[in-house]
Amino acid sequence: MGASQSGPVHLFQDLTHKTGFSIEQIKTLHTRFLYLTRDEDTLRREHLANVSDLALNPIRRQIIEAFFDKRNMGEKEKGCLQEIGFEEFVTVLSFFRPPKPHTADEEMKNIKKEKLRFLFNMYDTDNDGIITLDEYRCVVEELLSSYEIIGAENAKAITDAAMLEVANVTVGQMAPDDFYEGITFEQFEQILKDVEIETKMNIHFWNLDTMTVQCGK
Amino acid sequence: MELKMFILVLGLLVGSGSPDIGPNQGKCSDSLDPGPQDQGNHTLTPQSKKNFPVLSFGYDHVRLPFEISLWVLLASLMKLGFHMMPRLSSIVPESCLLIVVGLLVGGLMKLVAEVPPVLESKIFFLYLLPPIILDAGYFMPIRQFTENLGTILMFAVVGTLWNAFFVGGLLYGVCQFEGHRLVNVDLLSCLLFGSIISAVDPVAVLAVFEEIHINELLHILVFGESLLNDAVTVVLYHLFEEFSSVGTITVMDVFLGVVCFLVVSLGGIVVGAIYGLLAAFTSRFTSHTRVIEPLFVFVYSYMAYLSAEVFHLSGIMALIACGAVTRPYVEANISHKSHTTIKYFLKMWSSVSDTLIFIFLGVSTVAGPHEWNWIFVVATLILCLVARVLGVVGLTFVINKFRIVKLTSKDQFIIAYGGLRGAIAFSLVYLLNTDHFPKRNMFLTAIITVIFFTVFVQGMTIRPLVDLLAVKKKQETKRSINEEIHTQFLDHLLTGIEGICGHYGHHHWKDKLNRFNKKYVKKCLIAGERSKEPQLIAFYHKMEMKQAIELVESGGGSKLPSAVPSTVSMQNIQPKKSPQDRALPQLSKAREDEIRKILRTNLQKTRQRLRSYNRHTLIADPYEDGWNEILIKRKRMMELEKKISQMNNYLTVPAPAPDSPTIARARLASDPQAWGLKSLTESIPTIKVDLASPQSPESFNMVDEIGKKGSQSKASEEEDGLTMKVPSMTKPRKDKTANEDDDKEPQQRLMRCLSDPGPAGEEDEEDEPFLH
């Protein structure tokens, strides 16, 4: 470890308040961070690409990008970082923390919005705040990429149908000459309001060292 | 009026069924000699020559099937009757009404001085119960089930054990205190009784919960518990039965009991899974004999049940496992018609079974030997309720520590209140040996009382209570393609994040299982190209079909939740092109309105209700009726819009390998040029869709009202909205035959549609394509 001994503890305390993890969880995550970066201070894309489990994941590129996306760091800027520190690592992971029990409804709504924002940023790769048809098509193609027989027309057809549906639900009446640019964040929220994101988009950050088979959600 | 008719028919049925069990067998009319003869006819000297019997009465050899059919008929007529009285059936759940009918029938039979048949355990367990369980297992929502598996297991295993010992133990105490009549009821009997009565009954739960439409989480919790506690019940039952003959229990026995439980439950699941895989494998080769496909599913599942019962494993769990394992693979292999057949047969059998069970419960109540003991019965009732409430509250407290979505107290109340007892408990008590359990009749009475209480009181009041407590109801959401995309995306995302964190959780294992499934299992069990089809594409096809059907159904006027009228079409989505490519943009909107209007007028007669999926309202399911031509109609409409704009096909799914049923179904067999450029110059092309199958009674034609004057003669057809063009109609309908002549006009362009592709052409005559 390159930093001084008292530094990390202080940092961890700050992170507890900022992200909502407990001290034990942050310590475990720190261990994992060091494991991923091979004891370096900052995480780069190739470190994440080395994770063997990710190799089979069809959307690994987007997942890796999400860690380096400035929009997820709580800042208002756009763009990507080249390398991130532990603080950013934990910030990104905090999007997947399950909400504490007895959370007020307002708080739940905020949490849901944050999680949806994270998802939205993953789709919207060019940072313009709108998911265009091409970006959506990219996503669908990646989802289907793990299957061998996949023609480009299939992805196109599915994407077109999906976009049509979004436009139908959110915009409703459109004159034939209007052009529907893409899905804005509000429309994204609207179409996914029935999918209970705040309960589904969670990982149990219990004991990360032991293998916990978690059966209930 | 109909009520009177029903009572009349009922009386006739009961009356005709009565001569079966009586002292007079039907042999008395073989000879002309008047009066009753005894069997020793041949001792009499033949004094008069017997004339040839023109009409004789030989009831004996058809007696058994006759009686069975009579009962089934009675059950079905009852079902019909209840739906004719909507006010009654909205207050009282069907199960209660059926029990009352059973009571009436039993009473009637007693009046006629006969022995009413009792619900024999053998019949119940071997013939009546399996269809219901198979139906439940086959259509089980796997995703919710596995997500809540821990909770369900806790309730099923720990909850049932707690109930059994609590009720059994305290009853023993009550018996000891009571004194004279009950003091010889020993602990083992009480424990056995407790274990039988503590199990939540799947039949009763299904019957009541289906009518109240609570949210899926609660439904799957109570229902899953009722299914999984079968293993516990079986083990406890056999355990106590064994011990009651031996007399004492040792620690070793308890330990063996635990082992037995594991063997029973896991063994049942394994047996079911094996048969399920066999069924899936067999269905891979049935592409040439589509007719017997449903049979494989039924027979394999039934064999799974019977095989599990041979070894005293849990038959219910075997059935559930078999159904759940079979379904994804079999559905990829079988034809659409077979799928429909399986669904309808399962629903039909389970419905009849369920009705029969409740009627027989009523009859058995009248018939069965009763021994009423106030203290015992009341104590049983109270203890059952208290045990259930305590068990649920206690377990939820523990479970909530491990769940993300906590169970609120409202949920707990519904779970506790939904713990209904039913016919399984009754049959188990009936099986008890009277030598070992001298108080069996008392047990029987107590069980019947508890069953009546739960079914009547709890069953009737649960609906208003659900409304009162504002429990979340089932959401009538349709799965949209967006949700599917996002759900899949989310799954992969969570798996990836788990990988990064090094955390092997729920998603990791699910992903591994999926990968294993895709790589090895699917290749073995699914025929042809379907094995490689991604889930997203399969979902997309299904959704297209559903949307096409719903378009027709919603065109009749009643709006579906997401059927927002909009004029957003494909051209709004595509990036702007140069203006000259978009010919006649103004007409698109007008044309769409026109088309919608025509759709609406044509479809006035189609069914407009779309209720939620319910065992009793299969008719409203949009899948089954005329999906075929409706899909084509919708495709026509979409293609129409596209043709206006860019003459490109965006939404037709491209045709991959020819032997893939789903994809081939979506492919149109008609000539796309049939109404091509020519249609643009006129206003609206004539689209005529024909039926190739008599099962789908509705189709309609969209007629060009502006261009062709000859279509005025079609106006009458439009009013009926029904056109049928089948070369061999197995179910001729009078209102349609008149239209057939009109259809042969040459200006009609006909299209052929194939309902079931592939080499199965010879199986159904209605699949013959025809083209004028």
Short mmCIF file of N, CA and C in Angstrom, two decimals, chain A residues 32 36 48 51 53-54 56-59 63 67 89 93 96 101 119 122-123 133 136 139-140 143-144 146-150 153-154 156-158 160-168 172-180 188 191-192 194-196 199-205 208 211-217, chain B residues 146-147 149-150 402-406 472 475 477 480-483 485-486 488-490 492-509 515 518 529 532-537 540 543 547 564-576 582 585 588-589 638 650-651 653-654:
data_model
loop_
_atom_site.label_atom_id
_atom_site.label_comp_id
_atom_site.label_asym_id
_atom_site.label_seq_id
_atom_site.Cartn_x
_atom_site.Cartn_y
_atom_site.Cartn_z
N ARG A 32 -10.73 -5.90 -2.30
CA ARG A 32 -11.03 -6.33 -3.67
C ARG A 32 -10.42 -5.38 -4.68
N LEU A 36 -7.86 -6.24 -7.65
CA LEU A 36 -8.09 -6.00 -9.07
C LEU A 36 -6.95 -5.21 -9.69
N LEU A 48 -10.00 -4.11 -15.18
CA LEU A 48 -11.34 -4.68 -15.15
C LEU A 48 -11.51 -5.74 -16.23
N VAL A 51 -10.87 -9.39 -15.38
CA VAL A 51 -11.74 -10.22 -14.55
C VAL A 51 -12.34 -11.33 -15.42
N ASP A 53 -14.72 -13.46 -15.04
CA ASP A 53 -16.16 -13.62 -15.17
C ASP A 53 -16.75 -12.69 -16.23
N LEU A 54 -16.08 -11.56 -16.41
CA LEU A 54 -16.65 -10.59 -17.34
C LEU A 54 -16.47 -11.01 -18.78
N LEU A 56 -17.32 -13.49 -20.39
CA LEU A 56 -18.47 -14.09 -21.07
C LEU A 56 -19.68 -13.18 -21.10
N ASN A 57 -19.54 -12.03 -20.49
CA ASN A 57 -20.69 -11.16 -20.38
C ASN A 57 -20.87 -10.36 -21.67
N PRO A 58 -22.05 -10.40 -22.25
CA PRO A 58 -22.22 -9.68 -23.53
C PRO A 58 -22.11 -8.18 -23.41
N ILE A 59 -22.38 -7.61 -22.24
CA ILE A 59 -22.33 -6.15 -22.19
C ILE A 59 -21.14 -5.66 -21.38
N ILE A 63 -20.30 -2.17 -19.14
CA ILE A 63 -20.11 -2.20 -17.69
C ILE A 63 -18.80 -1.53 -17.34
N PHE A 67 -17.79 2.43 -15.17
CA PHE A 67 -16.93 2.79 -14.05
C PHE A 67 -16.12 4.04 -14.33
N PHE A 89 -14.54 4.05 -7.42
CA PHE A 89 -14.95 2.64 -7.50
C PHE A 89 -16.14 2.39 -6.57
N LEU A 93 -20.18 1.52 -7.22
CA LEU A 93 -20.81 0.33 -6.64
C LEU A 93 -21.98 0.68 -5.72
N PHE A 96 -25.59 0.04 -6.48
CA PHE A 96 -26.19 -1.29 -6.39
C PHE A 96 -26.45 -1.70 -4.96
N PRO A 101 -33.82 -0.93 5.13
CA PRO A 101 -35.22 -1.11 5.48
C PRO A 101 -35.79 0.14 6.14
N LEU A 119 -28.57 3.52 -15.22
CA LEU A 119 -28.90 2.69 -16.39
C LEU A 119 -28.92 3.53 -17.65
N MET A 122 -25.71 4.30 -19.06
CA MET A 122 -25.07 3.20 -19.75
C MET A 122 -25.53 3.07 -21.20
N TYR A 123 -26.80 3.40 -21.41
CA TYR A 123 -27.27 3.33 -22.79
C TYR A 123 -26.78 4.50 -23.62
N LEU A 133 -31.87 5.98 -31.72
CA LEU A 133 -32.16 4.66 -32.28
C LEU A 133 -30.89 3.84 -32.44
N TYR A 136 -29.61 2.55 -29.10
CA TYR A 136 -30.46 1.45 -28.63
C TYR A 136 -30.17 0.18 -29.42
N VAL A 139 -27.18 -1.53 -28.18
CA VAL A 139 -27.42 -2.31 -26.96
C VAL A 139 -28.05 -3.65 -27.29
N VAL A 140 -29.06 -3.62 -28.14
CA VAL A 140 -29.75 -4.87 -28.47
C VAL A 140 -28.80 -5.83 -29.17
N LEU A 143 -26.67 -7.45 -26.64
CA LEU A 143 -27.41 -8.46 -25.87
C LEU A 143 -27.53 -9.76 -26.64
N LEU A 144 -27.69 -9.64 -27.95
CA LEU A 144 -27.86 -10.83 -28.75
C LEU A 144 -26.55 -11.38 -29.25
N SER A 146 -24.22 -12.95 -27.94
CA SER A 146 -23.69 -14.22 -27.49
C SER A 146 -24.29 -15.40 -28.23
N TYR A 147 -25.23 -15.16 -29.08
CA TYR A 147 -25.80 -16.23 -29.88
C TYR A 147 -25.22 -16.18 -31.27
N GLU A 148 -25.04 -17.36 -31.86
CA GLU A 148 -24.34 -17.36 -33.15
C GLU A 148 -25.20 -16.81 -34.28
N ILE A 149 -26.40 -17.38 -34.40
CA ILE A 149 -27.18 -16.94 -35.55
C ILE A 149 -27.89 -15.66 -35.18
N ILE A 150 -27.36 -14.59 -35.59
CA ILE A 150 -28.07 -13.34 -35.34
C ILE A 150 -27.80 -12.42 -36.51
N GLU A 153 -30.66 -7.82 -39.16
CA GLU A 153 -32.05 -7.38 -39.33
C GLU A 153 -32.86 -7.67 -38.09
N ASN A 154 -32.50 -8.78 -37.42
CA ASN A 154 -33.26 -9.10 -36.21
C ASN A 154 -33.11 -8.02 -35.17
N LYS A 156 -32.29 -5.04 -35.67
CA LYS A 156 -32.93 -3.82 -36.16
C LYS A 156 -34.44 -3.88 -35.91
N ALA A 157 -35.01 -5.05 -36.24
CA ALA A 157 -36.46 -5.16 -36.09
C ALA A 157 -36.86 -4.98 -34.65
N ILE A 158 -36.10 -5.60 -33.77
CA ILE A 158 -36.46 -5.50 -32.35
C ILE A 158 -36.31 -4.06 -31.87
N ASP A 160 -36.44 -1.35 -33.60
CA ASP A 160 -37.48 -0.49 -34.15
C ASP A 160 -38.79 -0.66 -33.41
N ALA A 161 -39.11 -1.92 -33.14
CA ALA A 161 -40.36 -2.15 -32.41
C ALA A 161 -40.31 -1.52 -31.03
N ALA A 162 -39.16 -1.63 -30.39
CA ALA A 162 -39.05 -1.08 -29.05
C ALA A 162 -39.17 0.44 -29.07
N MET A 163 -38.51 1.07 -30.01
CA MET A 163 -38.59 2.52 -30.09
C MET A 163 -40.01 2.98 -30.39
N LEU A 164 -40.65 2.23 -31.26
CA LEU A 164 -42.03 2.57 -31.60
C LEU A 164 -42.90 2.52 -30.37
N GLU A 165 -42.64 1.49 -29.58
CA GLU A 165 -43.44 1.34 -28.37
C GLU A 165 -43.20 2.49 -27.41
N VAL A 166 -41.95 2.85 -27.25
CA VAL A 166 -41.65 3.96 -26.35
C VAL A 166 -42.34 5.23 -26.83
N ALA A 167 -42.22 5.47 -28.13
CA ALA A 167 -42.85 6.67 -28.66
C ALA A 167 -44.35 6.64 -28.46
N ASN A 168 -44.94 5.45 -28.69
CA ASN A 168 -46.38 5.31 -28.49
C ASN A 168 -46.79 5.64 -27.09
N GLY A 172 -47.38 9.68 -27.73
CA GLY A 172 -48.79 9.62 -28.13
C GLY A 172 -48.99 10.17 -29.52
N GLN A 173 -49.45 11.33 -29.59
CA GLN A 173 -49.81 11.88 -30.89
C GLN A 173 -48.62 12.56 -31.55
N MET A 174 -48.34 12.13 -32.70
CA MET A 174 -47.28 12.80 -33.45
C MET A 174 -47.73 12.94 -34.88
N ALA A 175 -47.52 14.08 -35.42
CA ALA A 175 -47.84 14.26 -36.83
C ALA A 175 -46.85 13.47 -37.67
N PRO A 176 -47.26 13.11 -38.86
CA PRO A 176 -46.40 12.27 -39.68
C PRO A 176 -45.06 12.89 -39.98
N ASP A 177 -44.98 14.20 -39.89
CA ASP A 177 -43.71 14.80 -40.26
C ASP A 177 -42.77 14.94 -39.09
N ASP A 178 -43.28 14.75 -37.90
CA ASP A 178 -42.40 14.92 -36.75
C ASP A 178 -41.37 13.82 -36.69
N PHE A 179 -40.26 14.17 -36.13
CA PHE A 179 -39.23 13.17 -35.97
C PHE A 179 -38.99 12.95 -34.49
N TYR A 180 -38.99 11.74 -34.12
CA TYR A 180 -38.81 11.42 -32.70
C TYR A 180 -37.34 11.13 -32.48
N PHE A 188 -37.70 7.54 -20.29
CA PHE A 188 -37.08 6.31 -19.81
C PHE A 188 -37.68 5.91 -18.46
N ILE A 191 -41.30 4.52 -19.01
CA ILE A 191 -41.54 3.17 -19.50
C ILE A 191 -41.05 2.12 -18.52
N LEU A 192 -40.14 2.50 -17.64
CA LEU A 192 -39.66 1.49 -16.71
C LEU A 192 -40.28 1.65 -15.33
N ASP A 194 -42.85 0.39 -14.11
CA ASP A 194 -43.43 -0.82 -13.54
C ASP A 194 -42.38 -1.83 -13.14
N VAL A 195 -41.21 -1.69 -13.70
CA VAL A 195 -40.13 -2.58 -13.29
C VAL A 195 -39.56 -2.01 -12.00
N GLU A 196 -39.67 -2.75 -10.94
CA GLU A 196 -39.28 -2.16 -9.66
C GLU A 196 -37.77 -2.14 -9.54
N THR A 199 -35.84 -2.46 -6.15
CA THR A 199 -35.67 -3.76 -5.50
C THR A 199 -34.89 -4.73 -6.35
N LYS A 200 -34.85 -4.49 -7.67
CA LYS A 200 -34.19 -5.47 -8.52
C LYS A 200 -32.72 -5.16 -8.71
N MET A 201 -32.39 -3.88 -8.79
CA MET A 201 -31.02 -3.55 -9.16
C MET A 201 -30.17 -3.50 -7.89
N ASN A 202 -29.98 -4.65 -7.30
CA ASN A 202 -29.27 -4.67 -6.03
C ASN A 202 -28.38 -5.87 -5.97
N ILE A 203 -27.29 -5.68 -5.26
CA ILE A 203 -26.42 -6.82 -4.97
C ILE A 203 -26.24 -6.83 -3.47
N HIS A 204 -26.26 -8.00 -2.93
CA HIS A 204 -26.04 -8.08 -1.50
C HIS A 204 -24.57 -7.97 -1.19
N PHE A 205 -24.21 -6.88 -0.56
CA PHE A 205 -22.81 -6.71 -0.22
C PHE A 205 -22.57 -7.23 1.18
N LEU A 208 -18.22 -10.54 1.38
CA LEU A 208 -17.80 -10.77 0.00
C LEU A 208 -16.76 -11.86 -0.10
N MET A 211 -18.56 -17.47 0.00
CA MET A 211 -19.53 -17.64 -1.06
C MET A 211 -20.91 -17.73 -0.43
N THR A 212 -21.66 -16.71 -0.58
CA THR A 212 -23.00 -16.72 -0.01
C THR A 212 -23.99 -17.00 -1.13
N VAL A 213 -24.73 -18.05 -1.00
CA VAL A 213 -25.79 -18.31 -1.96
C VAL A 213 -27.05 -17.64 -1.44
N GLN A 214 -27.41 -16.61 -2.12
CA GLN A 214 -28.51 -15.81 -1.60
C GLN A 214 -29.77 -16.15 -2.36
N CYS A 215 -30.78 -16.62 -1.64
CA CYS A 215 -31.96 -17.10 -2.33
C CYS A 215 -33.15 -16.16 -2.29
N GLY A 216 -33.12 -15.19 -1.49
CA GLY A 216 -34.33 -14.39 -1.42
C GLY A 216 -34.05 -12.97 -1.82
N LYS A 217 -35.05 -12.32 -2.35
CA LYS A 217 -34.82 -10.92 -2.71
C LYS A 217 -35.81 -10.06 -1.99
N THR B 146 -38.42 -18.99 -7.86
CA THR B 146 -37.04 -19.15 -7.43
C THR B 146 -36.55 -17.94 -6.66
N GLU B 147 -37.08 -16.78 -6.98
CA GLU B 147 -36.63 -15.60 -6.24
C GLU B 147 -37.05 -15.68 -4.78
N LEU B 149 -37.69 -18.51 -3.13
CA LEU B 149 -37.63 -19.90 -2.72
C LEU B 149 -37.30 -20.05 -1.25
N GLY B 150 -36.37 -19.23 -0.76
CA GLY B 150 -36.01 -19.35 0.64
C GLY B 150 -37.20 -19.11 1.55
N PHE B 402 -33.46 -11.40 5.96
CA PHE B 402 -32.70 -11.83 4.79
C PHE B 402 -33.29 -11.35 3.49
N ARG B 403 -34.39 -10.68 3.55
CA ARG B 403 -35.04 -10.28 2.31
C ARG B 403 -34.76 -8.83 2.02
N ILE B 404 -34.76 -8.50 0.75
CA ILE B 404 -34.67 -7.10 0.37
C ILE B 404 -36.07 -6.48 0.44
N VAL B 405 -37.02 -7.17 -0.17
CA VAL B 405 -38.39 -6.68 -0.11
C VAL B 405 -39.02 -7.28 1.12
N LYS B 406 -39.19 -6.48 2.15
CA LYS B 406 -39.68 -7.04 3.40
C LYS B 406 -41.17 -7.34 3.29
N LYS B 472 -52.12 -4.85 -2.33
CA LYS B 472 -51.79 -4.65 -3.73
C LYS B 472 -52.35 -5.78 -4.56
N GLN B 475 -50.98 -6.82 -10.97
CA GLN B 475 -50.90 -5.78 -11.97
C GLN B 475 -51.18 -6.37 -13.33
N THR B 477 -50.16 -5.73 -16.13
CA THR B 477 -49.22 -5.14 -17.10
C THR B 477 -48.89 -6.15 -18.17
N SER B 480 -43.70 -5.58 -22.09
CA SER B 480 -43.36 -4.92 -23.34
C SER B 480 -41.95 -5.31 -23.74
N ILE B 481 -41.66 -5.06 -24.98
CA ILE B 481 -40.34 -5.44 -25.47
C ILE B 481 -39.28 -4.62 -24.76
N ASN B 482 -39.64 -3.40 -24.38
CA ASN B 482 -38.67 -2.57 -23.66
C ASN B 482 -38.33 -3.18 -22.32
N GLU B 483 -39.36 -3.59 -21.63
CA GLU B 483 -39.11 -4.19 -20.32
C GLU B 483 -38.26 -5.42 -20.45
N ILE B 485 -36.07 -6.10 -22.79
CA ILE B 485 -34.68 -5.71 -23.09
C ILE B 485 -34.00 -5.25 -21.81
N HIS B 486 -34.71 -4.42 -21.06
CA HIS B 486 -34.06 -3.87 -19.87
C HIS B 486 -33.86 -4.93 -18.81
N GLN B 488 -33.27 -8.09 -19.33
CA GLN B 488 -32.10 -8.87 -19.70
C GLN B 488 -30.82 -8.09 -19.48
N PHE B 489 -30.87 -6.81 -19.86
CA PHE B 489 -29.70 -5.96 -19.67
C PHE B 489 -29.34 -5.92 -18.19
N LEU B 490 -30.35 -5.75 -17.37
CA LEU B 490 -30.11 -5.68 -15.93
C LEU B 490 -29.50 -6.97 -15.39
N HIS B 492 -27.62 -9.09 -16.98
CA HIS B 492 -26.20 -9.16 -17.34
C HIS B 492 -25.39 -8.16 -16.54
N LEU B 493 -25.99 -6.99 -16.33
CA LEU B 493 -25.28 -5.96 -15.58
C LEU B 493 -24.97 -6.42 -14.16
N LEU B 494 -26.00 -6.98 -13.53
CA LEU B 494 -25.80 -7.40 -12.15
C LEU B 494 -24.80 -8.54 -12.07
N THR B 495 -24.87 -9.44 -13.06
CA THR B 495 -23.88 -10.52 -13.07
C THR B 495 -22.47 -9.96 -13.21
N GLY B 496 -22.34 -8.95 -14.09
CA GLY B 496 -21.02 -8.36 -14.29
C GLY B 496 -20.51 -7.67 -13.03
N ILE B 497 -21.40 -6.95 -12.38
CA ILE B 497 -20.96 -6.24 -11.17
C ILE B 497 -20.58 -7.25 -10.09
N GLU B 498 -21.36 -8.32 -10.01
CA GLU B 498 -21.00 -9.35 -9.04
C GLU B 498 -19.64 -9.93 -9.35
N GLY B 499 -19.37 -10.10 -10.64
CA GLY B 499 -18.05 -10.61 -11.01
C GLY B 499 -16.95 -9.67 -10.59
N ILE B 500 -17.19 -8.39 -10.78
CA ILE B 500 -16.16 -7.41 -10.42
C ILE B 500 -15.95 -7.41 -8.92
N CYS B 501 -17.03 -7.55 -8.17
CA CYS B 501 -16.88 -7.51 -6.72
C CYS B 501 -16.35 -8.83 -6.19
N GLY B 502 -16.32 -9.82 -7.02
CA GLY B 502 -15.88 -11.11 -6.54
C GLY B 502 -16.93 -11.79 -5.68
N HIS B 503 -18.15 -11.44 -5.90
CA HIS B 503 -19.22 -11.94 -5.03
C HIS B 503 -20.04 -12.97 -5.80
N TYR B 504 -20.04 -14.20 -5.33
CA TYR B 504 -20.78 -15.22 -6.06
C TYR B 504 -22.18 -15.33 -5.53
N GLY B 505 -23.03 -14.49 -6.04
CA GLY B 505 -24.37 -14.45 -5.48
C GLY B 505 -25.38 -15.07 -6.42
N HIS B 506 -26.58 -14.68 -6.18
CA HIS B 506 -27.75 -15.15 -6.91
C HIS B 506 -27.56 -15.06 -8.42
N HIS B 507 -27.08 -13.92 -8.87
CA HIS B 507 -27.00 -13.72 -10.32
C HIS B 507 -25.92 -14.55 -10.94
N HIS B 508 -24.85 -14.71 -10.21
CA HIS B 508 -23.75 -15.49 -10.74
C HIS B 508 -24.21 -16.91 -11.05
N TRP B 509 -24.88 -17.52 -10.08
CA TRP B 509 -25.30 -18.89 -10.29
C TRP B 509 -26.39 -19.00 -11.33
N ARG B 515 -26.09 -20.45 -18.81
CA ARG B 515 -25.09 -20.78 -19.81
C ARG B 515 -25.02 -22.28 -20.04
N LYS B 518 -27.94 -23.28 -22.07
CA LYS B 518 -27.86 -22.94 -23.47
C LYS B 518 -26.89 -23.87 -24.18
N GLU B 529 -33.64 -25.64 -35.22
CA GLU B 529 -33.05 -24.32 -35.09
C GLU B 529 -33.49 -23.60 -33.83
N LYS B 532 -31.19 -22.66 -30.91
CA LYS B 532 -30.21 -21.58 -30.86
C LYS B 532 -30.89 -20.22 -30.79
N GLU B 533 -32.19 -20.22 -30.69
CA GLU B 533 -32.88 -18.94 -30.76
C GLU B 533 -32.68 -18.19 -29.47
N PRO B 534 -32.27 -16.97 -29.53
CA PRO B 534 -32.10 -16.21 -28.30
C PRO B 534 -33.46 -15.89 -27.69
N GLN B 535 -33.44 -15.74 -26.42
CA GLN B 535 -34.69 -15.54 -25.71
C GLN B 535 -35.36 -14.25 -26.14
N LEU B 536 -34.55 -13.28 -26.45
CA LEU B 536 -35.11 -11.98 -26.82
C LEU B 536 -35.92 -12.09 -28.10
N ILE B 537 -35.40 -12.84 -29.04
CA ILE B 537 -36.11 -12.97 -30.31
C ILE B 537 -37.39 -13.77 -30.12
N TYR B 540 -39.83 -11.58 -28.71
CA TYR B 540 -40.29 -10.59 -29.67
C TYR B 540 -41.38 -11.17 -30.57
N MET B 543 -44.53 -11.52 -28.68
CA MET B 543 -45.13 -10.23 -28.41
C MET B 543 -45.82 -9.68 -29.64
N GLN B 547 -49.63 -8.60 -29.77
CA GLN B 547 -50.05 -7.26 -30.12
C GLN B 547 -51.01 -7.26 -31.28
N VAL B 564 -52.72 3.13 -26.28
CA VAL B 564 -52.90 4.58 -26.42
C VAL B 564 -53.07 4.89 -27.89
N PRO B 565 -54.12 5.55 -28.22
CA PRO B 565 -54.26 5.87 -29.64
C PRO B 565 -53.20 6.88 -30.03
N SER B 566 -52.47 6.53 -30.98
CA SER B 566 -51.44 7.48 -31.40
C SER B 566 -51.19 7.32 -32.87
N THR B 567 -50.65 8.32 -33.42
CA THR B 567 -50.33 8.23 -34.83
C THR B 567 -48.85 8.10 -35.04
N VAL B 568 -48.18 7.69 -33.99
CA VAL B 568 -46.76 7.50 -34.17
C VAL B 568 -46.55 6.27 -35.01
N SER B 569 -45.88 6.40 -36.04
CA SER B 569 -45.61 5.24 -36.89
C SER B 569 -44.14 5.18 -37.16
N MET B 570 -43.78 4.22 -37.94
CA MET B 570 -42.37 3.98 -38.15
C MET B 570 -41.67 5.18 -38.73
N GLN B 571 -42.38 5.92 -39.53
CA GLN B 571 -41.67 7.02 -40.18
C GLN B 571 -41.26 8.09 -39.19
N ASN B 572 -41.91 8.11 -38.03
CA ASN B 572 -41.47 9.08 -37.05
C ASN B 572 -40.17 8.69 -36.41
N ILE B 573 -39.90 7.41 -36.44
CA ILE B 573 -38.72 6.95 -35.74
C ILE B 573 -37.48 7.08 -36.59
N GLN B 574 -37.67 6.78 -37.85
CA GLN B 574 -36.50 6.76 -38.71
C GLN B 574 -35.98 8.16 -38.92
N PRO B 575 -34.70 8.24 -39.11
CA PRO B 575 -34.13 9.56 -39.37
C PRO B 575 -34.71 10.16 -40.63
N LYS B 576 -34.72 11.47 -40.65
CA LYS B 576 -35.38 12.17 -41.75
C LYS B 576 -34.69 11.85 -43.07
N ARG B 582 -40.85 10.39 -49.46
CA ARG B 582 -42.05 10.13 -48.64
C ARG B 582 -43.26 10.55 -49.43
N PRO B 585 -47.62 11.90 -47.79
CA PRO B 585 -47.60 11.86 -46.33
C PRO B 585 -48.95 12.21 -45.73
N SER B 588 -51.33 9.33 -44.99
CA SER B 588 -51.06 8.30 -43.98
C SER B 588 -51.97 8.46 -42.78
N LYS B 589 -52.09 9.71 -42.33
CA LYS B 589 -52.89 9.88 -41.12
C LYS B 589 -54.36 9.59 -41.41
N MET B 638 -49.15 -2.52 -40.67
CA MET B 638 -47.84 -1.92 -40.48
C MET B 638 -47.14 -1.77 -41.81
N TYR B 650 -39.76 -2.97 -42.49
CA TYR B 650 -38.93 -2.96 -41.29
C TYR B 650 -39.37 -3.97 -40.28
N LEU B 651 -40.67 -4.17 -40.22
CA LEU B 651 -41.15 -4.96 -39.09
C LEU B 651 -41.43 -6.41 -39.42
N VAL B 653 -40.36 -9.95 -39.72
CA VAL B 653 -39.20 -10.67 -39.23
C VAL B 653 -38.60 -11.45 -40.38
N PRO B 654 -37.34 -11.35 -40.58
CA PRO B 654 -36.75 -12.08 -41.70
C PRO B 654 -36.84 -13.57 -41.47
#
